[in-house]
Structure formats: structure tokens, C-alpha cells
Short mmCIF file of C-alpha atoms in Angstrom, two decimals:
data_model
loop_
_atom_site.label_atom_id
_atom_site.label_comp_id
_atom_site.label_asym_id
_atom_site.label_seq_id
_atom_site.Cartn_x
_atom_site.Cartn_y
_atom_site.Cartn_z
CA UNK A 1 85.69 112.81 85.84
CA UNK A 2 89.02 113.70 83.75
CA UNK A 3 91.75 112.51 86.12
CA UNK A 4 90.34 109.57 88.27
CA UNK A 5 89.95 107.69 84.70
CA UNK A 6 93.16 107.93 83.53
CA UNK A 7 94.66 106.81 86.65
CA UNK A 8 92.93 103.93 87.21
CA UNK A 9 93.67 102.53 83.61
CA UNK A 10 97.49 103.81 83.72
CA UNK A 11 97.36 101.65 87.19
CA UNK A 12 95.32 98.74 85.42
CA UNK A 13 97.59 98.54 82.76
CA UNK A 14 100.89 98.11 84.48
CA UNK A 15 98.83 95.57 86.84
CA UNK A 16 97.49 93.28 83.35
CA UNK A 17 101.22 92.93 82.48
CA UNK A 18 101.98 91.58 86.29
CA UNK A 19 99.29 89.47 86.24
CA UNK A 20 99.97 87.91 82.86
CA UNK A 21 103.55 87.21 84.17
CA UNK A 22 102.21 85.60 87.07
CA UNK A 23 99.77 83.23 84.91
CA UNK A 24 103.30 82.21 82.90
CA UNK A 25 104.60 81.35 85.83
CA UNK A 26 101.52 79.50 86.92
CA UNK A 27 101.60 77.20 83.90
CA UNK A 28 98.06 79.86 83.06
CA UNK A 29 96.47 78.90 86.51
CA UNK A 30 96.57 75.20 85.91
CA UNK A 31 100.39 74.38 88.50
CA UNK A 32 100.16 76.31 91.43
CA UNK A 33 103.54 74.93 92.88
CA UNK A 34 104.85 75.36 96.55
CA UNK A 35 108.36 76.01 94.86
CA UNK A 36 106.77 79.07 92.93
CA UNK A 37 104.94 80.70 95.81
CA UNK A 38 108.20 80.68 97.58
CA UNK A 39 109.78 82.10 95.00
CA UNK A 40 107.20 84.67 94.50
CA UNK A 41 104.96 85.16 97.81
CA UNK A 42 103.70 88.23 95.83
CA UNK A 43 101.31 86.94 93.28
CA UNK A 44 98.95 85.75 96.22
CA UNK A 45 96.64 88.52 95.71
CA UNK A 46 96.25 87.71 92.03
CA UNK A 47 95.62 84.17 92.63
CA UNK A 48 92.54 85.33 95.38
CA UNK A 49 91.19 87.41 92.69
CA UNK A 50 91.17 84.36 90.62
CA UNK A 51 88.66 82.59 91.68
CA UNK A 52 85.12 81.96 91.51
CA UNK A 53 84.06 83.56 94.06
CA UNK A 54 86.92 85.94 94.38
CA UNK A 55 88.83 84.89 98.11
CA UNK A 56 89.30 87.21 100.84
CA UNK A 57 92.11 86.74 102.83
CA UNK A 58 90.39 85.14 105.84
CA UNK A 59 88.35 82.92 104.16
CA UNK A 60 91.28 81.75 102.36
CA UNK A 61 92.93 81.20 105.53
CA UNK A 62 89.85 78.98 106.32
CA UNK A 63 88.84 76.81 103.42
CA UNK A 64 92.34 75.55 102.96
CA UNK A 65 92.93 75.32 106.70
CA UNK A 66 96.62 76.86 106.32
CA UNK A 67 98.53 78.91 108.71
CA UNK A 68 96.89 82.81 109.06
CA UNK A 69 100.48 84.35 110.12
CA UNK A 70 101.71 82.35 106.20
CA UNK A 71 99.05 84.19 104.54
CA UNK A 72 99.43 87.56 105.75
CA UNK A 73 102.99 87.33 105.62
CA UNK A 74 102.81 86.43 102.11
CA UNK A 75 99.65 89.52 101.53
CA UNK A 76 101.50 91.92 103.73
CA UNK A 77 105.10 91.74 103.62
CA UNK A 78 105.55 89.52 100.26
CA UNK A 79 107.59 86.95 102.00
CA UNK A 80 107.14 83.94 103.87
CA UNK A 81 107.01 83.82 107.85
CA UNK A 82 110.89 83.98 108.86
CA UNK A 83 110.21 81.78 111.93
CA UNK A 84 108.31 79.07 109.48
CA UNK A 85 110.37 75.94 108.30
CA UNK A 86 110.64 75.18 104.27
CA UNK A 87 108.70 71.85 105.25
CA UNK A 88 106.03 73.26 107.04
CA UNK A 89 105.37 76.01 104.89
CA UNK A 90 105.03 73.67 101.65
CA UNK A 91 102.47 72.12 103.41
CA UNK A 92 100.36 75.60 103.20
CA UNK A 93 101.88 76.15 100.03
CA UNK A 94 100.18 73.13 98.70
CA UNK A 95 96.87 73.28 100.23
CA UNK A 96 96.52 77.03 99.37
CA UNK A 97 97.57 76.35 95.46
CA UNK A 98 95.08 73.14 95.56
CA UNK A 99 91.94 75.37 96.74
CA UNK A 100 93.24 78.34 93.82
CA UNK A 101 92.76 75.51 91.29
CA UNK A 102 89.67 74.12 92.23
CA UNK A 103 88.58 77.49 92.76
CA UNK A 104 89.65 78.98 89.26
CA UNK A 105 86.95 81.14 87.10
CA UNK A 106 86.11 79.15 84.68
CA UNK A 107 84.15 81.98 82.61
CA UNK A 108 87.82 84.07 82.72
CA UNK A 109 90.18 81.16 82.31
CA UNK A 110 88.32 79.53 79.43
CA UNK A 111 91.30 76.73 78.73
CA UNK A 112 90.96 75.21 81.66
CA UNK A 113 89.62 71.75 81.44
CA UNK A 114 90.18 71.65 77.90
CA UNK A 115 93.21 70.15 76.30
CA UNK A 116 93.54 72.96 73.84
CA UNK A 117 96.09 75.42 75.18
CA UNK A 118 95.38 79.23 76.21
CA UNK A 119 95.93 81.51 73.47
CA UNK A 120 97.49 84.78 73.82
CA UNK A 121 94.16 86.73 73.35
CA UNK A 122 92.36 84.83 76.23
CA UNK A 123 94.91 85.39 78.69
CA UNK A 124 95.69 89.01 77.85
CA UNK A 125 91.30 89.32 78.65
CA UNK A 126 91.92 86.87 81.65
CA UNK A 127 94.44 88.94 82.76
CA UNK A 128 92.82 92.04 82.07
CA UNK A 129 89.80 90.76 84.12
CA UNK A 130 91.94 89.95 87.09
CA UNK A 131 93.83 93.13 87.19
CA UNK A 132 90.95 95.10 87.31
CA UNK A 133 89.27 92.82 90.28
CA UNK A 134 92.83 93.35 92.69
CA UNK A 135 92.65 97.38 91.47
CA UNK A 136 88.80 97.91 92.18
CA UNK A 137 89.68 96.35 95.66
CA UNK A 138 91.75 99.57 96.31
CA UNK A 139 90.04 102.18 93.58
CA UNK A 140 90.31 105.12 96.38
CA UNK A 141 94.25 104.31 97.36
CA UNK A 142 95.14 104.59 94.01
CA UNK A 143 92.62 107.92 92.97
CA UNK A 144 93.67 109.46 96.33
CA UNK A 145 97.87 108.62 95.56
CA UNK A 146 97.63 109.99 91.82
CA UNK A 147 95.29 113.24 92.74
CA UNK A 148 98.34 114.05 95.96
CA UNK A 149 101.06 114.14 93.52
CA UNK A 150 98.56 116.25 90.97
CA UNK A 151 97.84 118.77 93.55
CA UNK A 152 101.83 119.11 94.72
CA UNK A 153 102.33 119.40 91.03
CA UNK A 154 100.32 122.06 90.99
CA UNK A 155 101.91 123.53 94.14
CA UNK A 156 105.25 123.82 92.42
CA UNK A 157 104.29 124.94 89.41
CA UNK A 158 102.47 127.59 90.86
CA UNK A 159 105.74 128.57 93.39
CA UNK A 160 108.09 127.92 90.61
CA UNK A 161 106.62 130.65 88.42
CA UNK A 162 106.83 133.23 91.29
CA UNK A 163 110.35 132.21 91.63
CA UNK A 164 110.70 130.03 94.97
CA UNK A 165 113.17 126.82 94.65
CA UNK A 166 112.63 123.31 95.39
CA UNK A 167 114.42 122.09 98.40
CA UNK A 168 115.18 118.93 97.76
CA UNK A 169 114.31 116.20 99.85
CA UNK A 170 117.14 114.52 101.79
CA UNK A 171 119.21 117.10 102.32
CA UNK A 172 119.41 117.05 105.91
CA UNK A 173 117.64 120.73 105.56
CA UNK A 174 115.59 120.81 108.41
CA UNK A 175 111.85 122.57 108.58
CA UNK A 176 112.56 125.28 110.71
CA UNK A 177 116.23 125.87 108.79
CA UNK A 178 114.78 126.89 105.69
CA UNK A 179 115.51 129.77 103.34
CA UNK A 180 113.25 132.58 102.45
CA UNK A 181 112.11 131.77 98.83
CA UNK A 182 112.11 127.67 99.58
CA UNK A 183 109.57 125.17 99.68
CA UNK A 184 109.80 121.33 100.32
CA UNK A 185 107.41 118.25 99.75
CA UNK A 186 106.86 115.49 102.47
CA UNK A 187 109.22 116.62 104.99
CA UNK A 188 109.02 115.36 108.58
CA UNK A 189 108.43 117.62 111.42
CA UNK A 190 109.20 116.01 114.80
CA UNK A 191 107.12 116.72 117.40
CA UNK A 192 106.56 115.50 121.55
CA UNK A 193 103.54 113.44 122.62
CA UNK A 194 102.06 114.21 125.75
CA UNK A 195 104.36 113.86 128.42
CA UNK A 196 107.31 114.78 126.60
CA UNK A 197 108.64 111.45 126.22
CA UNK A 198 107.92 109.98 122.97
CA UNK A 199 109.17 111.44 119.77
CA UNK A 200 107.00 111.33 116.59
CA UNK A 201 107.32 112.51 113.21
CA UNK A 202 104.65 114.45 111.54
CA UNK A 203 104.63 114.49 107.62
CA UNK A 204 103.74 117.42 106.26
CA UNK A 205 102.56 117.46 102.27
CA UNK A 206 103.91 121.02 101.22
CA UNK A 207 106.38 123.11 103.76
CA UNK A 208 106.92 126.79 102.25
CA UNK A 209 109.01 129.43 103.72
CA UNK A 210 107.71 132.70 102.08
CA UNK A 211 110.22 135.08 100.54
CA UNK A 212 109.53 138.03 103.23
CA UNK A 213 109.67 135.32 106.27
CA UNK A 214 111.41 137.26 109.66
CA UNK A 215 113.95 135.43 110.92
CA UNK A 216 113.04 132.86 113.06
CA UNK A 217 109.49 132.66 111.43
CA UNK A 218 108.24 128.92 110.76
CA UNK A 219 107.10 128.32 107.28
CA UNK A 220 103.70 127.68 106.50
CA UNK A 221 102.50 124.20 106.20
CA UNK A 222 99.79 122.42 103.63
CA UNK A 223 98.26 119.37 103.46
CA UNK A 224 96.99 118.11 100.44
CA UNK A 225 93.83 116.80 100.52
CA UNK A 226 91.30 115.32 97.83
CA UNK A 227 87.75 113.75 98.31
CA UNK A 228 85.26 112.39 95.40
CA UNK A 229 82.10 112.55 97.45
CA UNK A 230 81.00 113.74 100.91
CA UNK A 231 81.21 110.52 102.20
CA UNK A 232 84.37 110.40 103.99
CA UNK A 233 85.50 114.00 104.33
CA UNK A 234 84.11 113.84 107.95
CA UNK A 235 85.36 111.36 108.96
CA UNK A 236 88.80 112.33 108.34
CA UNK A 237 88.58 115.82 109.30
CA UNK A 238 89.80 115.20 113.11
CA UNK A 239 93.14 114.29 111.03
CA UNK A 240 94.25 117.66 110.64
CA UNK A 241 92.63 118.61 113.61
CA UNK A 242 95.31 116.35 115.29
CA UNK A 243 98.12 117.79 113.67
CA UNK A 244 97.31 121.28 114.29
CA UNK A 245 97.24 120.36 118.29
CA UNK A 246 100.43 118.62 118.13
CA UNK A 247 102.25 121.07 115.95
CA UNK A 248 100.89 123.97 118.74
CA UNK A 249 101.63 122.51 121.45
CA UNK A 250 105.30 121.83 120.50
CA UNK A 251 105.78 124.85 118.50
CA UNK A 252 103.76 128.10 119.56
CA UNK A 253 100.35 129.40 118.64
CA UNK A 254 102.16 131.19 115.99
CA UNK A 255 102.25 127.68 114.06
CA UNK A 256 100.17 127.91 110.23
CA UNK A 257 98.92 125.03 109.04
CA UNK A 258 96.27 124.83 106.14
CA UNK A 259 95.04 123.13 103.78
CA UNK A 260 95.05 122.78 99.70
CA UNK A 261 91.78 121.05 98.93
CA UNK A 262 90.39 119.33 95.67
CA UNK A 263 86.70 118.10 95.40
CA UNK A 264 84.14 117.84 97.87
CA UNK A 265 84.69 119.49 101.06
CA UNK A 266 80.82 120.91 102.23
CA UNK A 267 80.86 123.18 105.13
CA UNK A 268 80.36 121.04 108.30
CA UNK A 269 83.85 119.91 106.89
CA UNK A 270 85.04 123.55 106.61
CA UNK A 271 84.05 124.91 109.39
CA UNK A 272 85.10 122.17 111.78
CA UNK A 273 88.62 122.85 110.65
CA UNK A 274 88.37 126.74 110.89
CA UNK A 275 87.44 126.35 114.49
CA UNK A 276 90.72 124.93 114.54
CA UNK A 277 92.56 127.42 113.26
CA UNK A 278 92.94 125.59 109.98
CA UNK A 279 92.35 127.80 106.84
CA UNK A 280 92.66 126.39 103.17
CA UNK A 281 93.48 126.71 99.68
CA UNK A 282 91.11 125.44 96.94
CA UNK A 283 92.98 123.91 93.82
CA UNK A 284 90.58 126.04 91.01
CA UNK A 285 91.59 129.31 93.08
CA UNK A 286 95.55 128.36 93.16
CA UNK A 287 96.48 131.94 93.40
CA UNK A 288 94.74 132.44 96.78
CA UNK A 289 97.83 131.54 98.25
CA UNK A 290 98.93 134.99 97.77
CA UNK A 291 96.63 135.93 100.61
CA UNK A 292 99.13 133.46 103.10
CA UNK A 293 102.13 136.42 101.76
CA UNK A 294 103.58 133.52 99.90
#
């Protein structure tokens, strides 16, 4: 109730000020030019959420009867289709910017119609409305990103204090080349797939080599993990699950990796993951990681 607040308005906030420089450049919604969503493929999710109904990708794709491989090119990648001539894609350009127009709110773009122009008030609230449209769209991305760094925050504070360093990332330090006394954020661990062929990387939240690590011990690894309801957690639990396999059957049974949880984890969740081997760490009882001789 303290946190996910404040980072949904800090992430609203800098997403108003994009979305009022996108209505500039729109002439405020009312000149949707092909020359300006070439320019700036990017403000295509802003003009969606501009509309009355807001317009899903797909049925975007539909009611202006443009290219789909345009349109997610332009959602996914913020660029037009490489393969796509300048011709052809004005064509899409044109139709998609006629439907945004038609389409327009006309309860959050007040001006339009009207030959009096938009005053800075109205589109700071138009904007406003917008921006919080595209950032409910992805409310748990944006709760979930915010609460990781949080909880790694945490992490170092907490390792700082006790006097372990920061490896920083980068280095070319690899996981099992740590020092005692070390600890590193979102470091890679490579690991086989079945059959030995295929090489995949497995990042890993929080890597910590404890200060009375043998040598040739691995370091212990944590994954950060957050949930604001029950919902999910379940469904996600075969995650770690995963990564415990693949890290054990590349590296040894000797191989720790846990968890540092936030929030609602209930104990179907729990103990599906200690059947795996998989212990944890809850945020509000920080210092249990004492008990992992770190």
C-alpha cells in the first residue's frame, strides 16, 4: 500500500510529459501525419489509448485495414518494417492516423471540433488521462520492476553493512570466480539444455559468495520475487522450479538456490518450492540470511 503508489505516479508522471510531447507533435490530436509516424513510430501506443473506445492492437490492425507486421513493428520494436517501402508504408500511415482522428475522445480532447484552440490546462488533463490509460495497461510490469530493484536494494544494504563488496557488473568476473566477501546483481550463469548442445544463460537476481566460502564452493543464488495477491504466485512457481533443475543438472546437487520473497506467497506456493530444494528469505526478516552463513 506504501510503495506500489508511489511507483505508479513516479511512472505516470514521466509518461504525462511524453504524451504531451506527442500531442505537440500531433498538432493536439487534430494532424496525424504519415511523415510524423515515421519519424516517431513510438507514440503509436498513445494514439490507441486515445480513442473512444481505447484500440487494441488487433483491432487497430482491422478497422483501418493496414498491414499487421507495420503495426507491431511500430508497437514492438518502435520502427517501421525494414523490408516495407516509404510508399507503401504511408499508405498505412495514413489510414491508421485517419481512424485515430475519427476515433479521438472527445470528453478528453475537449478542443476538438471547436475552433478555439487547446489550452495548456486541458491538455496537461488530456494528457494526464492518456498516460494513465497506456500505464494501467501494464500496472503489474511496472509494480513488479520498481519492487525488484527495492528488494536488491535491500539486499545490498543489508550485505554492505556486514561488510561484503559489490562486484560490479561487467567485469568479465565470472559466477563461479568470485571472491569470498562478494556479491553481484543480475549476473548470467550459463548452463546446457538437455542433450548438451544448446547453451543458455540463466539470470540470476542476487549471486553472493559468503565470506567463509571453501574454495571451489559456488555462491549462493537468490531470486527476487514479489506478488500483490495470491493470484499468480502459482502459476509462476514452476519458474524457479526450472532453474533449480537446470542449475543441478549442470552444476552438482551441491547447487543453493533460494529465494528473497515480498508479499503474498501462501503455502501451496512454499511448499511446492521446498520440495524442490528451494528455501527462501522473507524481506521483513532480512537478517535470516544469516542462517545461509552469509
Amino acid at each position: 500500500m506504501k510503495f506500489a503508489p508511489k511507483a505508479f505516479r513516479e511512472t505516470r508522471v514521466q509518461t504525462t510529459k511524453d504524451v504531451e510531447a506527442a500531442l505537440k507533435a500531433t498538432g493536439n490530436l487534430t494532424n496525424i501525419k504519415p511523415a510524423l509516424l515515421r519519424e516517431h513510430p513510438e507514440i503509436l501506443p498513445t494514439l490507441r489509448m486515445s480513442t473512444c473506445p481505447p484500440i487494441a492492437v488487433d483491432r487497430l490492425i482491422g478497422l483501418a485495414g493496414v498491414s499487421a507486421t507495420l503495426v507491431k513493428s511500430m508497437e514492438q520494436d518502435k520502427r517501421l518494417p525494414v523490408r516495407m517501402s516509404a510508399c507503401e508504408a504511408d499508405t498505412h500511415l495514413v489510414k491508421i492516423g485517419e481512424i485515430i482522428e475519427k476515433m479521438a475522445d472527445p470528453d478528453i480532447f475537449v478542443w476538438i471540433g471547436r475552433q478555439q484552440p487547446a489550452n495548456q490546462a486541458e491538455i496537461h488533463r488530456a494528457a494526464t488521462i492518456v498516460a494513465d490509460r497506456l500505464c494501467g495497461a501494464v500496472a503489474n510490469p511496472i509494480i513488479r520492476n520498481a519492487q525488484e530493484k527495492r528488494q536488491l536494494a535491500a539486499i545490498k544494504a543489508w550485505l554492505e553493512a556486514r561488510g561484503y563488496t559489490q562486484q560490479p557488473g561487467g567485469d568479465g568476473v565470472k559466477f563461479d570466480a568470485m571472491k569470498p566477501g562478494t556479491f553481484s546483481f543480475r549476473m548470467n550463469v550459463p548452463v546446457k539444455l538437455e542433450g548438451g548442445v544448446q547453451e543458455v544463460n540463466i539470470p540470476v537476481d542476487a549471486v553472493i559468495k559468503p565470506k567463509k566460502a571453501k574454495a571451489g564452493e559456488l555462491p549462493i543464488f537468490f531470486e527476487a520475487k514479489s506478488a500483490g495477491d495470491f493470484t499468480n504466485t502459482n502459476k509462476r512457481r514452476k519458474e524457479e522450479a526450472v532453474k533449480m533443475a537446470q542449475l543441478r543438472s549442470n552444476y552438482g546437487a551441491n547447487v543453493r538456490f533460494n529465494l528473497f520473497l515480498c508479499g503474498y506467497f501462501d503455502s501451496g506456493y512454499l511448499g511446492y518450492e521446498a520440495a524442490e530444494g528451494i528455501d527462501w528469505v522473507w524481506e521483513h526478516r532480512i537478517d535470516d540470511f544469516t542462517h545461509f552463513g552469509i
